[in-house]
Amino acid sequence: MVDLCTTLCGIELDNPVIPASGTFGYGREFADLYDINMLGTFSFKGTTKDPRFGNPTPRIAETSSGMLNAVGLQNPGVDKVISEELPALAKVFHKPVMANVSGFSVEDYVYTCEKLDKEPQVGWLEVNISCPNVHGGGMSFGTDPKAAAEVTAAVKKVTTKPVIMKLTPNVTDIVSVATACEDAGADGISLINTLLGMRIDLKTRRPLLANNTGGLSGPAVFPVALRMVWQVAKAVKIPVVGMGGVSTAKDVIEMMMAGACAVEVGAANLVDPFACRKIIEALPAEMEKLGIERLSDIIGAAL
Amino acid sequence: MKQTTFTIEQNKELAANAYEMVLAGDTSAITRPGQFVNISLPGRYLRRPISVCDCEPGRLTLIYKVLGEGTEQMTHMHPGTELDVLTGLGNGFDTSRAGKYPLIIGGGIGIPPLYWLAKDLIGDGRIERCMNVVLGFNTASEIFFMEEFLDLGCSVTVTTVDGSYGIKGYVTTPVNELTYTEYYACGPMPMLKAVKKALTGRGQLSLEERMGCGFGACMGCSIKTKDGYKRVCKDGPVFDKEELPW
């Protein structure tokens, strides 16, 4: 029997597999398909202070081994998430959930985090300072170490729950942003959000996405994500959650060897709704092949 | 929703740019006309959502138009090829509201889901008169499934934009003359908008939007309705005309 357990900021997970924010809604669609209690946890849809429709459509474009999205943080707003989504979730999911929060000002982040902090099922706050698809806020906080530290420190003041800062790869020096968050009191770092990209329709000669640009995800970004997780894990002492193009049990193991104590799975859920279940089910056999008894033993093996 | 493997039985060109693919597999999750399936293609990251044209236990008919690299790839697939398919997606048409003489209006590649709808409504036995079906195409060479609707016993009116067959113009030209208890429409967005404007009675419209997942997770295909934000893939693709803000 192999051991899949891992720990994320003091909370034990049955396994390291976490569906990433924006690919799993608030869990409902997937709870209809399989028992989502088999997951380590999941990170719910990026939630903001006010309801948001997001960007005009088309919001999705295909790429080689991946996809672009420019959804633009569509969500019902924190009040409705608390009054409708979380009670519905509690009926089907019995573990701590990761609350993903986004904002357009430091005050926005504080407001939303303070509200979600009072929710008993919220285990961690994952603060998204990395959305490439909104104008003003979002990624602009994650591209500047000072602004990233400012959000971190402000959010830390209003919550007792672990704060995980979610970083953007669209920077020249990811380590400086990660260490700024750590110094400002972050309990963990998660990375990477999507890489900024675009496609053009050859017939219309116009960008495929209504937003012109979008975030690239899927297997195409895995090596970039792995490299950044490795760089950050080497530089910080706090836990690192790795994500970016993870699609298989082998990818999960590779991310953990790069220093991730847990691994988020994003785009894979959209092309195969059973992706996370399949990954979790495939992990024991992959571990046995590699002679791994306890998954937590390999965290940072490649550092 | 169900994830299953289907085997291609047949894949042939029906009309200019329109292909018919017949698949064998588990159709148990497909419950209503107007639903769609999402097909994984070798070498393509995202699935291709295609409406169900006809469905019987174990057998599925799809009609698709070649619009990009994925649908082009589909035209080269041979019988015997296995495909990973998510089935039973979307809400489908509400047939309980059809009344005694519903009207069906289809434009181009929006026509396929209306065929199973017509078959279902007629099979139901509640329709009192010969059902009116209006089909719009760009040109005569693109016409498909007219015979199939006639074989169901429908009264079919065809319009072409260039006048090369039937009535010259758009589906909105003949629909004004027809009486109906409920209309069902599927086609390109400009057609749907024109139909909704032209007809004052009750109706259901099936929308199309570029999708990521097809089952409600990614928010890629959201639209604004009078009743808030809706996902075309999960809350639709069929919407009551009263829900649509345009």
XYZ file of C-alpha atoms in Angstrom:
549
model
C 0.000 0.000 0.000
C 1.395 3.350 -1.032
C 0.669 6.543 0.879
C -0.782 9.477 -1.082
C -1.148 11.854 1.871
C 0.347 15.290 1.891
C -0.011 18.408 4.020
C -0.844 21.891 2.809
C -0.278 24.710 5.297
C -1.005 22.444 8.250
C -4.108 20.805 6.773
C -3.765 17.146 5.836
C -4.883 16.114 2.339
C -5.744 12.503 1.388
C -3.875 13.105 -1.848
C -2.201 16.078 -3.547
C -4.706 16.431 -6.421
C -6.640 19.728 -6.431
C -8.812 20.884 -9.342
C -7.706 24.428 -10.136
C -9.860 27.515 -9.896
C -11.927 28.323 -12.964
C -12.051 24.753 -14.198
C -14.301 23.265 -11.529
C -16.947 25.926 -10.838
C -18.165 25.587 -7.262
C -18.066 21.808 -7.585
C -21.685 21.155 -8.584
C -21.174 20.007 -12.166
C -18.526 17.499 -11.106
C -20.371 16.276 -8.012
C -23.048 15.042 -10.426
C -20.398 12.935 -12.193
C -18.331 11.405 -9.401
C -17.767 11.581 -5.655
C -15.624 14.706 -5.386
C -14.704 13.757 -1.803
C -11.968 11.630 -3.360
C -10.093 14.852 -4.226
C -7.425 16.349 -1.980
C -9.612 19.467 -2.123
C -10.536 21.857 -4.917
C -10.087 25.546 -5.540
C -13.394 27.177 -6.357
C -14.129 29.670 -9.104
C -12.344 32.995 -8.675
C -14.659 35.092 -6.520
C -14.823 38.881 -6.414
C -16.540 41.474 -4.239
C -19.246 42.199 -6.827
C -20.909 39.888 -9.370
C -19.153 39.850 -12.748
C -20.276 38.761 -16.202
C -16.729 38.751 -17.499
C -15.591 39.328 -21.065
C -17.592 39.165 -24.289
C -17.494 35.897 -26.281
C -15.641 34.182 -27.926
C -13.765 33.532 -24.703
C -12.096 30.278 -25.736
C -9.626 29.362 -28.468
C -7.732 26.167 -29.137
C -3.952 25.929 -29.436
C -1.472 23.125 -29.980
C -1.649 20.995 -26.815
C -3.632 23.618 -24.990
C -6.177 26.371 -24.995
C -6.581 30.086 -24.475
C -9.268 31.479 -22.245
C -10.390 35.025 -21.610
C -13.385 34.395 -19.366
C -12.609 37.453 -17.269
C -13.560 36.205 -13.801
C -17.265 35.609 -14.348
C -18.707 34.861 -10.898
C -21.832 35.626 -8.862
C -19.983 37.771 -6.295
C -18.944 36.826 -2.767
C -22.367 37.352 -1.152
C -24.105 34.926 -3.485
C -21.218 32.473 -3.201
C -21.732 32.468 0.561
C -25.544 32.357 0.471
C -25.989 29.877 -2.396
C -22.862 28.097 -3.579
C -21.259 27.152 -0.263
C -24.457 25.705 1.304
C -24.989 23.628 -1.871
C -21.364 22.520 -1.768
C -21.549 21.466 1.877
C -24.122 18.849 0.906
C -21.813 17.077 -1.538
C -18.285 17.918 -0.352
C -17.179 17.236 3.216
C -13.603 18.506 3.217
C -12.105 21.978 3.589
C -12.335 23.824 0.272
C -9.859 26.310 -1.157
C -11.465 29.722 -1.684
C -10.028 31.517 -4.694
C -10.307 35.302 -4.426
C -9.688 38.018 -6.970
C -9.949 41.774 -6.897
C -9.289 45.101 -8.521
C -7.915 46.939 -5.508
C -6.339 45.985 -2.170
C -9.676 46.906 -0.542
C -11.503 44.444 -2.846
C -9.249 41.575 -1.812
C -9.610 42.449 1.857
C -13.405 42.721 1.614
C -13.824 39.351 -0.075
C -11.268 37.517 2.064
C -12.758 38.881 5.275
C -16.190 37.522 4.286
C -14.874 34.124 3.209
C -12.747 33.855 6.361
C -15.972 33.404 8.357
C -17.057 30.382 6.314
C -16.291 27.164 8.215
C -15.754 25.055 5.098
C -13.093 27.389 3.715
C -9.735 25.807 4.551
C -7.413 28.093 2.628
C -7.640 31.422 0.845
C -5.954 31.308 -2.535
C -5.434 34.923 -3.501
C -5.301 35.350 -7.255
C -2.992 38.229 -8.099
C -2.447 36.813 -11.538
C -5.560 36.910 -13.760
C -4.374 38.024 -17.208
C -7.895 38.620 -18.538
C -9.137 41.590 -16.588
C -8.218 45.218 -16.927
C -6.976 46.996 -13.828
C -6.176 44.753 -10.882
C -5.752 41.032 -11.427
C -2.339 40.365 -12.875
C -1.029 43.867 -12.222
C -0.666 42.985 -8.519
C 1.290 39.862 -9.355
C 3.805 41.486 -11.673
C 5.131 43.874 -9.055
C 6.727 42.443 -5.877
C 5.736 45.525 -3.878
C 2.068 45.340 -4.888
C 2.052 41.570 -4.308
C 3.411 42.102 -0.809
C 0.854 44.817 -0.150
C -2.083 42.520 -1.033
C -0.568 39.691 1.016
C -0.080 41.811 4.127
C -3.549 43.373 3.866
C -5.296 40.007 3.474
C -3.278 38.421 6.293
C -4.660 41.038 8.677
C -8.272 39.949 8.162
C -7.983 36.176 8.241
C -6.685 33.415 10.444
C -6.840 30.921 7.560
C -3.767 30.031 5.546
C -3.217 32.528 2.727
C -1.818 31.110 -0.495
C -0.764 33.700 -3.062
C -1.386 32.590 -6.657
C 1.269 33.963 -8.978
C 1.428 34.819 -12.647
C 4.190 33.456 -14.888
C 4.072 36.663 -16.955
C 7.060 38.194 -15.148
C 10.802 38.296 -15.664
C 11.640 37.237 -12.112
C 9.098 34.952 -10.458
C 11.320 34.410 -7.417
C 11.268 38.087 -6.439
C 7.436 38.073 -6.405
C 7.309 34.820 -4.420
C 9.792 35.988 -1.800
C 8.004 39.342 -1.492
C 4.789 37.436 -0.663
C 6.630 35.197 1.787
C 8.191 38.185 3.534
C 4.756 39.833 3.749
C 3.402 36.828 5.632
C 2.003 34.486 2.970
C 1.485 30.926 4.202
C 1.948 29.406 0.770
C 2.523 30.116 -2.907
C 0.619 28.598 -5.813
C 1.751 28.858 -9.412
C 1.401 29.196 -12.317
C -1.666 31.026 -13.567
C -1.991 31.104 -17.371
C 0.557 32.501 -19.803
C -0.613 35.459 -21.845
C -1.173 34.498 -25.480
C -3.305 35.042 -28.570
C -4.598 33.513 -31.824
C -5.736 35.215 -35.020
C -8.498 33.965 -37.337
C -6.815 33.686 -40.741
C -10.068 34.294 -42.624
C -11.322 37.331 -40.731
C -7.792 38.599 -39.931
C -9.010 39.405 -36.433
C -8.030 37.973 -33.031
C -10.046 34.836 -32.244
C -10.846 36.034 -28.748
C -13.139 39.008 -28.220
C -10.673 40.118 -25.530
C -7.860 39.885 -28.157
C -5.540 38.121 -25.710
C -6.114 35.242 -23.324
C -4.384 32.904 -20.910
C -2.680 29.784 -22.254
C -3.116 26.556 -20.325
C -2.915 22.836 -20.986
C 0.040 20.469 -21.521
C 1.795 23.133 -23.638
C 2.656 25.116 -20.498
C 3.781 22.220 -18.261
C 7.569 22.630 -18.693
C 7.348 26.374 -18.037
C 5.239 25.760 -14.930
C 7.573 23.046 -13.686
C 10.600 25.316 -14.081
C 8.919 28.129 -12.146
C 7.717 25.835 -9.349
C 11.272 24.539 -9.027
C 12.729 28.062 -8.918
C 10.230 29.231 -6.314
C 10.494 26.070 -4.190
C 14.246 26.588 -4.017
C 13.818 30.162 -2.827
C 11.008 30.018 -0.247
C 10.417 28.088 2.972
C 6.603 28.136 2.775
C 4.641 25.392 0.949
C 4.338 25.604 -2.832
C 1.332 24.372 -4.810
C 2.329 23.508 -8.370
C 0.077 23.804 -11.396
C 0.173 24.405 -15.117
C -0.638 21.767 -17.723
C -0.795 18.874 -15.267
C -2.767 16.082 -16.963
C -1.438 12.744 -15.682
C -0.282 11.005 -12.501
C 3.280 11.264 -13.843
C 2.897 15.044 -14.154
C 1.782 15.176 -10.506
C 4.867 13.250 -9.402
C 7.122 15.465 -11.527
C 5.598 18.633 -10.022
C 6.165 17.257 -6.516
C 9.764 16.420 -7.334
C 10.113 20.076 -8.407
C 9.057 21.113 -4.909
C 5.243 21.188 -4.887
C 3.556 19.733 -1.811
C 0.231 19.664 -3.644
C -0.702 19.908 -7.301
C -3.562 21.692 -9.023
C -5.102 20.358 -12.223
C -6.783 22.904 -14.492
C -7.515 22.656 -18.197
C -7.473 18.837 -18.077
C -10.833 18.950 -16.242
C -12.388 20.743 -19.201
C -11.443 18.195 -21.831
C -12.006 15.200 -19.575
C -14.448 15.818 -16.714
C -13.097 12.693 -15.002
C -9.443 13.779 -15.292
C -8.810 14.268 -11.565
C -10.445 10.977 -10.626
C -8.339 9.198 -13.236
C -5.145 10.860 -11.996
C -5.845 9.911 -8.370
C -6.641 6.334 -9.383
C -3.470 6.102 -11.481
C -1.123 7.488 -8.801
C -0.561 4.274 -6.764
C 0.563 2.255 -9.787
C 2.865 5.044 -10.975
C 4.370 5.320 -7.490
C 4.968 1.582 -7.297
C 6.716 1.628 -10.664
C 9.015 4.355 -9.374
C 9.568 2.770 -5.982
C 7.809 5.572 -4.099
C 6.124 4.428 -0.895
C 5.098 7.805 0.468
C 4.307 10.548 -1.989
C 5.326 13.215 0.513
C 8.870 11.759 0.504
C 9.511 13.006 -3.020
C 8.522 16.651 -2.447
C 11.459 18.703 -3.641
C 13.513 15.636 -4.631
C 14.849 17.523 -7.665
C 15.832 20.653 -5.777
C -23.795 13.297 -19.061
C -21.816 10.229 -19.915
C -18.334 9.647 -21.316
C -18.400 6.746 -23.782
C -16.669 5.340 -26.820
C -18.566 5.441 -30.101
C -17.641 3.682 -33.339
C -18.120 5.425 -36.667
C -20.501 3.442 -38.882
C -20.776 5.919 -41.699
C -19.344 9.320 -42.627
C -20.421 10.905 -45.903
C -20.892 14.262 -47.597
C -24.566 15.305 -47.700
C -24.304 18.663 -49.428
C -21.691 21.357 -49.991
C -19.630 21.436 -46.755
C -22.174 19.375 -44.781
C -21.357 15.850 -43.640
C -23.377 13.137 -41.956
C -21.731 10.867 -39.399
C -23.517 7.845 -37.970
C -22.075 6.450 -34.738
C -22.749 3.300 -32.731
C -22.461 3.319 -28.954
C -24.206 3.950 -25.650
C -26.808 6.677 -26.231
C -28.552 6.249 -22.862
C -27.594 9.719 -21.590
C -29.179 11.449 -24.588
C -32.722 12.170 -23.509
C -34.102 15.109 -25.508
C -33.940 16.539 -29.021
C -31.808 19.678 -29.005
C -29.053 18.171 -26.865
C -25.511 17.858 -28.181
C -22.436 15.667 -27.862
C -18.799 16.745 -27.434
C -16.277 14.768 -29.427
C -12.583 14.337 -28.708
C -10.491 14.247 -31.890
C -6.987 12.773 -32.085
C -4.357 15.512 -31.799
C -6.854 18.253 -30.855
C -6.927 19.562 -27.304
C -10.528 20.745 -27.080
C -13.576 18.669 -27.951
C -15.972 19.524 -30.804
C -19.571 20.136 -29.769
C -22.046 18.805 -32.374
C -25.845 18.760 -32.086
C -27.705 15.454 -32.190
C -29.551 15.114 -35.504
C -31.148 11.769 -34.710
C -30.880 9.261 -31.935
C -32.192 5.788 -31.269
C -30.898 3.305 -28.698
C -27.295 2.482 -29.654
C -27.205 4.740 -32.699
C -26.463 8.422 -33.116
C -26.596 10.610 -36.238
C -24.689 13.885 -36.416
C -24.535 16.425 -39.215
C -21.593 18.796 -39.171
C -20.335 21.620 -41.313
C -16.665 22.016 -42.151
C -15.740 25.262 -40.414
C -12.206 24.749 -39.181
C -9.380 22.253 -38.773
C -11.301 19.965 -36.408
C -14.361 19.492 -38.584
C -12.068 19.152 -41.623
C -10.281 16.327 -39.778
C -13.643 14.683 -39.088
C -14.386 14.406 -42.814
C -11.387 12.070 -43.203
C -12.478 9.631 -40.514
C -13.349 6.136 -41.662
C -15.980 3.655 -40.493
C -14.617 1.584 -37.619
C -12.804 4.541 -36.029
C -13.471 4.889 -32.304
C -14.223 8.277 -30.765
C -14.307 9.446 -27.131
C -17.636 11.257 -26.793
C -19.383 13.105 -23.951
C -23.101 12.561 -24.494
C -26.343 14.021 -23.193
C -25.118 17.614 -22.970
C -27.416 20.622 -22.811
C -31.067 20.984 -21.911
C -32.750 20.250 -25.245
C -36.147 21.408 -26.497
C -39.212 21.353 -24.283
C -41.657 19.297 -26.355
C -44.394 19.405 -23.708
C -45.153 22.960 -24.777
C -45.471 22.188 -28.498
C -49.270 22.414 -28.655
C -51.302 21.105 -31.551
C -49.469 22.673 -34.476
C -45.877 23.700 -33.740
C -43.657 25.371 -36.319
C -40.045 24.441 -37.001
C -37.581 26.972 -38.399
C -34.013 26.022 -39.243
C -31.111 27.783 -40.891
C -28.122 25.954 -42.409
C -26.194 23.859 -39.913
C -28.825 24.777 -37.293
C -31.227 22.377 -39.005
C -29.919 18.979 -37.744
C -31.275 19.099 -34.140
C -34.687 20.073 -35.526
C -34.955 16.792 -37.410
C -35.039 14.658 -34.258
C -37.360 17.246 -32.722
C -39.794 16.928 -35.666
C -39.607 13.141 -35.513
C -40.233 13.200 -31.776
C -43.169 15.618 -32.006
C -44.831 13.648 -34.796
C -44.183 10.333 -33.052
C -45.851 11.768 -29.988
C -49.172 11.765 -31.869
C -50.385 15.073 -30.458
C -49.814 17.138 -33.583
C -53.117 17.841 -35.281
C -52.074 19.121 -38.678
C -49.240 18.529 -41.064
C -46.302 20.214 -39.332
C -44.837 23.283 -41.029
C -41.072 23.270 -41.421
C -39.155 26.211 -42.875
C -35.543 25.551 -43.871
C -33.171 28.310 -44.928
C -29.931 27.860 -46.877
C -27.490 30.145 -48.659
C -27.763 28.355 -51.983
C -29.214 25.229 -53.646
C -25.977 23.189 -53.393
C -26.067 23.495 -49.581
C -29.560 22.014 -49.202
C -29.737 18.868 -47.075
C -32.410 16.883 -45.207
C -35.351 18.394 -47.122
C -36.368 14.871 -48.218
C -36.033 13.530 -44.691
C -38.441 16.148 -43.328
C -40.849 15.377 -46.201
C -40.611 11.655 -45.354
C -41.727 12.490 -41.796
C -44.855 13.980 -43.337
C -43.920 17.629 -42.753
C -44.912 20.475 -45.019
C -41.496 21.861 -45.986
C -40.770 25.371 -47.275
C -37.222 26.071 -48.433
C -35.651 29.503 -48.784
C -32.284 30.322 -50.331
C -30.492 33.628 -49.999
C -29.525 33.657 -53.682
C -32.879 32.364 -54.906
C -31.331 29.276 -56.525
C -34.044 27.093 -54.923
C -37.430 27.743 -53.325
C -38.286 31.185 -52.046
C -35.577 33.795 -52.540
C -34.607 35.380 -49.245
C -34.553 34.358 -45.602
C -36.718 32.117 -43.420
C -38.487 35.210 -42.112
C -40.169 35.691 -45.522
C -42.515 32.666 -45.310
C -42.881 32.363 -41.518
C -45.146 35.375 -41.234
C -47.889 33.581 -43.137
C -47.914 30.551 -40.847
C -49.940 29.998 -37.702
C -48.471 27.965 -34.869
C -48.833 27.065 -31.205
C -45.083 27.179 -30.436
C -42.116 27.771 -32.699
C -38.755 26.027 -32.470
C -35.794 27.724 -34.155
C -32.128 26.928 -34.614
C -29.634 28.636 -36.889
C -27.105 31.441 -37.057
C -27.505 34.313 -34.599
C -28.718 36.897 -37.188
C -31.448 34.449 -38.235
C -32.517 33.801 -34.644
C -32.707 37.516 -33.946
C -34.774 38.105 -37.082
C -37.109 35.207 -36.260
C -37.639 36.420 -32.723
C -38.459 39.876 -34.029
C -40.809 38.598 -36.737
C -42.845 36.180 -34.619
C -44.918 37.325 -31.688
C -46.099 33.916 -30.418
C -44.388 31.529 -28.020
C -41.081 30.067 -29.066
C -37.841 28.335 -28.175
C -34.503 29.189 -29.748
C -31.375 27.048 -29.761
C -28.177 29.100 -29.586
C -24.609 28.441 -30.611
C -21.463 29.729 -28.914
C -17.800 28.778 -28.926
C -17.345 26.376 -26.003
C -14.516 25.230 -23.794
C -15.806 22.239 -21.861
C -19.433 21.822 -22.980
C -20.696 20.791 -19.548
C -20.863 24.009 -17.552
C -17.467 24.212 -15.867
C -15.427 26.821 -17.718
C -17.866 29.729 -18.292
C -16.561 29.995 -21.847
C -19.988 30.255 -23.498
C -21.885 32.575 -21.181
C -24.631 34.878 -22.411
C -26.670 37.558 -20.713
C -30.368 36.738 -20.328
C -33.241 38.570 -18.656
C -32.831 36.015 -15.878
C -29.101 36.623 -15.310
C -26.023 35.023 -16.799
C -26.537 31.639 -18.445
C -24.218 29.061 -19.949
C -25.204 28.076 -23.489
C -23.775 24.576 -22.930
C -25.424 23.737 -19.608
C -28.408 26.080 -19.090
C -29.056 26.017 -22.884
C -28.507 25.658 -25.755
C -32.315 26.034 -25.920
C -33.779 29.189 -24.410
C -37.341 30.394 -24.119
C -37.698 33.480 -26.305
C -38.845 35.438 -23.255
C -35.473 34.848 -21.582
C -33.455 36.428 -24.364
C -32.775 40.152 -24.027
C -32.463 40.922 -27.738
